[in-house]
Amino acid sequence: DSGVTQTPKHLITATGQRVTLRCSPRSGDLSVYWYQQSLDQGLQFLIQYYNGEERAKGNILERFSAQQFPDLHSELNLSSLELGDSALYFCASSVNSPSGNTIYFGEGSWLTVV
Amino acid sequence: GQSLEQPSEVTAVEGAIVQINCTYQTSGFYGLSWYQQHDGGAPTFLSYNGLDGLEETGRFSSFLSRSDSYGYLLLQELQMKDSASYFCAAGRDDKIIFGKGTRLHILP
């Protein structure tokens, strides 16, 4: 158990809908990262927050947004969902910005868009 | 741009040694790390190289050469439970970028 908690574990929704994925980082970790992993694809970096502020952005679609709250939990919002958005979404956390490249992943949220 | 290249699949025999290579085109990064991911599971941290050279952690070792933009993960005394995907990753500007992963198949 990495200490990173993600909910929901599984989610099935229809095209055009909006979903929110939630992440609680490890105790004491200030940085939260979001990644998307599609079938046979690597881990695509979406966005990173540090202590409530956005620090880095990857290939995140405009339909997607995220935020980190004062209690350091984070939410990833996916809207106008398309079939291609079906993927495993990981949250990860680290104490600070990625020195040492050691980040701890949650178990992921499986999103299926039908 | 930033990219890390690694082979898509590697096959080895139980008890043997296997090396998974990673080449990168990421300037100014701070180190190379390796993660293991079993099917349906979360990636877990294996090893990190902040400086050139070899880092050893039990059966796993990792190597980095900045001048060659190259690193590798070495797995010794392979066990069936090592069947998984292995990702190299590099950090820069608050991002950690992952390679597409190498699927390791282990034959009995």
PDB file of N, CA and C in Angstrom, chain A residues 3 11 16 19 28 30 37-38 44-46 50 52 56 60 63 72 78 81 90 100 105 111-112 114:
ATOM      1  N   GLY A   3      -0.051   4.344   0.202  1.00  0.00           N
ATOM      2  CA  GLY A   3      -0.554   5.449   1.005  1.00  0.00           C
ATOM      3  C   GLY A   3      -1.311   6.478   0.194  1.00  0.00           C
ATOM      4  N   LEU A  11     -15.317   3.119 -12.860  1.00  0.00           N
ATOM      5  CA  LEU A  11     -16.386   4.046 -13.227  1.00  0.00           C
ATOM      6  C   LEU A  11     -16.766   3.788 -14.673  1.00  0.00           C
ATOM      7  N   GLY A  16     -20.159  12.134 -23.490  1.00  0.00           N
ATOM      8  CA  GLY A  16     -20.745  13.433 -23.235  1.00  0.00           C
ATOM      9  C   GLY A  16     -20.881  13.791 -21.773  1.00  0.00           C
ATOM     10  N   VAL A  19     -17.107  13.446 -15.260  1.00  0.00           N
ATOM     11  CA  VAL A  19     -16.790  12.681 -14.056  1.00  0.00           C
ATOM     12  C   VAL A  19     -15.695  13.396 -13.273  1.00  0.00           C
ATOM     13  N   GLY A  28       1.757  13.966   4.427  1.00  0.00           N
ATOM     14  CA  GLY A  28       2.978  14.764   4.365  1.00  0.00           C
ATOM     15  C   GLY A  28       3.435  15.128   2.969  1.00  0.00           C
ATOM     16  N   LEU A  30       3.296  16.955  -0.515  1.00  0.00           N
ATOM     17  CA  LEU A  30       2.733  18.215  -0.986  1.00  0.00           C
ATOM     18  C   LEU A  30       2.440  18.211  -2.484  1.00  0.00           C
ATOM     19  N   GLN A  37      -3.219   6.281 -18.441  1.00  0.00           N
ATOM     20  CA  GLN A  37      -2.627   5.103 -19.065  1.00  0.00           C
ATOM     21  C   GLN A  37      -3.705   4.378 -19.854  1.00  0.00           C
ATOM     22  N   SER A  38      -3.577   4.418 -21.177  1.00  0.00           N
ATOM     23  CA  SER A  38      -4.491   3.696 -22.050  1.00  0.00           C
ATOM     24  C   SER A  38      -3.913   2.322 -22.356  1.00  0.00           C
ATOM     25  N   GLN A  44       1.011   8.672 -19.498  1.00  0.00           N
ATOM     26  CA  GLN A  44       1.012  10.010 -20.058  1.00  0.00           C
ATOM     27  C   GLN A  44       0.813  11.023 -18.941  1.00  0.00           C
ATOM     28  N   PHE A  45       1.784  11.904 -18.789  1.00  0.00           N
ATOM     29  CA  PHE A  45       1.716  12.913 -17.747  1.00  0.00           C
ATOM     30  C   PHE A  45       0.642  13.946 -18.091  1.00  0.00           C
ATOM     31  N   LEU A  46      -0.230  14.222 -17.151  1.00  0.00           N
ATOM     32  CA  LEU A  46      -1.295  15.195 -17.387  1.00  0.00           C
ATOM     33  C   LEU A  46      -0.988  16.524 -16.698  1.00  0.00           C
ATOM     34  N   TYR A  50       1.575  21.434  -6.619  1.00  0.00           N
ATOM     35  CA  TYR A  50       2.410  21.466  -5.429  1.00  0.00           C
ATOM     36  C   TYR A  50       1.792  22.433  -4.432  1.00  0.00           C
ATOM     37  N   GLY A  52      -1.101  23.126  -3.551  1.00  0.00           N
ATOM     38  CA  GLY A  52      -2.269  23.867  -4.003  1.00  0.00           C
ATOM     39  C   GLY A  52      -2.101  24.625  -5.304  1.00  0.00           C
ATOM     40  N   ALA A  56       3.129  22.089 -13.217  1.00  0.00           N
ATOM     41  CA  ALA A  56       3.529  21.610 -14.534  1.00  0.00           C
ATOM     42  C   ALA A  56       2.324  21.015 -15.241  1.00  0.00           C
ATOM     43  N   ILE A  60      -2.518  17.530 -21.359  1.00  0.00           N
ATOM     44  CA  ILE A  60      -3.862  17.462 -20.802  1.00  0.00           C
ATOM     45  C   ILE A  60      -4.828  18.185 -21.721  1.00  0.00           C
ATOM     46  N   ARG A  63     -10.674  19.705 -22.187  1.00  0.00           N
ATOM     47  CA  ARG A  63     -11.876  19.156 -21.536  1.00  0.00           C
ATOM     48  C   ARG A  63     -11.578  18.645 -20.132  1.00  0.00           C
ATOM     49  N   LEU A  72      -4.803  19.302   0.594  1.00  0.00           N
ATOM     50  CA  LEU A  72      -3.861  18.650  -0.332  1.00  0.00           C
ATOM     51  C   LEU A  72      -4.473  17.531  -1.168  1.00  0.00           C
ATOM     52  N   LEU A  78     -13.090  15.381 -15.703  1.00  0.00           N
ATOM     53  CA  LEU A  78     -13.096  15.029 -17.122  1.00  0.00           C
ATOM     54  C   LEU A  78     -14.494  15.312 -17.654  1.00  0.00           C
ATOM     55  N   LEU A  81     -17.061  13.664 -22.160  1.00  0.00           N
ATOM     56  CA  LEU A  81     -16.288  12.444 -22.327  1.00  0.00           C
ATOM     57  C   LEU A  81     -16.491  11.795 -23.688  1.00  0.00           C
ATOM     58  N   PHE A  90      -4.116   7.460 -13.060  1.00  0.00           N
ATOM     59  CA  PHE A  90      -3.342   7.333 -11.829  1.00  0.00           C
ATOM     60  C   PHE A  90      -3.083   8.699 -11.223  1.00  0.00           C
ATOM     61  N   GLY A 100      14.760  13.312  -7.115  1.00  0.00           N
ATOM     62  CA  GLY A 100      14.867  11.878  -6.881  1.00  0.00           C
ATOM     63  C   GLY A 100      13.867  11.062  -7.672  1.00  0.00           C
ATOM     64  N   PHE A 105       2.419   5.933  -6.401  1.00  0.00           N
ATOM     65  CA  PHE A 105       1.179   5.865  -7.158  1.00  0.00           C
ATOM     66  C   PHE A 105       0.045   5.258  -6.343  1.00  0.00           C
ATOM     67  N   LEU A 111     -11.622   4.147 -15.845  1.00  0.00           N
ATOM     68  CA  LEU A 111     -12.749   4.837 -16.450  1.00  0.00           C
ATOM     69  C   LEU A 111     -13.106   4.167 -17.767  1.00  0.00           C
ATOM     70  N   THR A 112     -14.344   3.777 -17.886  1.00  0.00           N
ATOM     71  CA  THR A 112     -14.855   3.224 -19.141  1.00  0.00           C
ATOM     72  C   THR A 112     -15.948   4.147 -19.649  1.00  0.00           C
ATOM     73  N   VAL A 114     -18.807   4.603 -22.453  1.00  0.00           N
ATOM     74  CA  VAL A 114     -19.572   3.768 -23.401  1.00  0.00           C
ATOM     75  C   VAL A 114     -20.531   4.621 -24.225  1.00  0.00           C
TER      76      VAL A 114
END
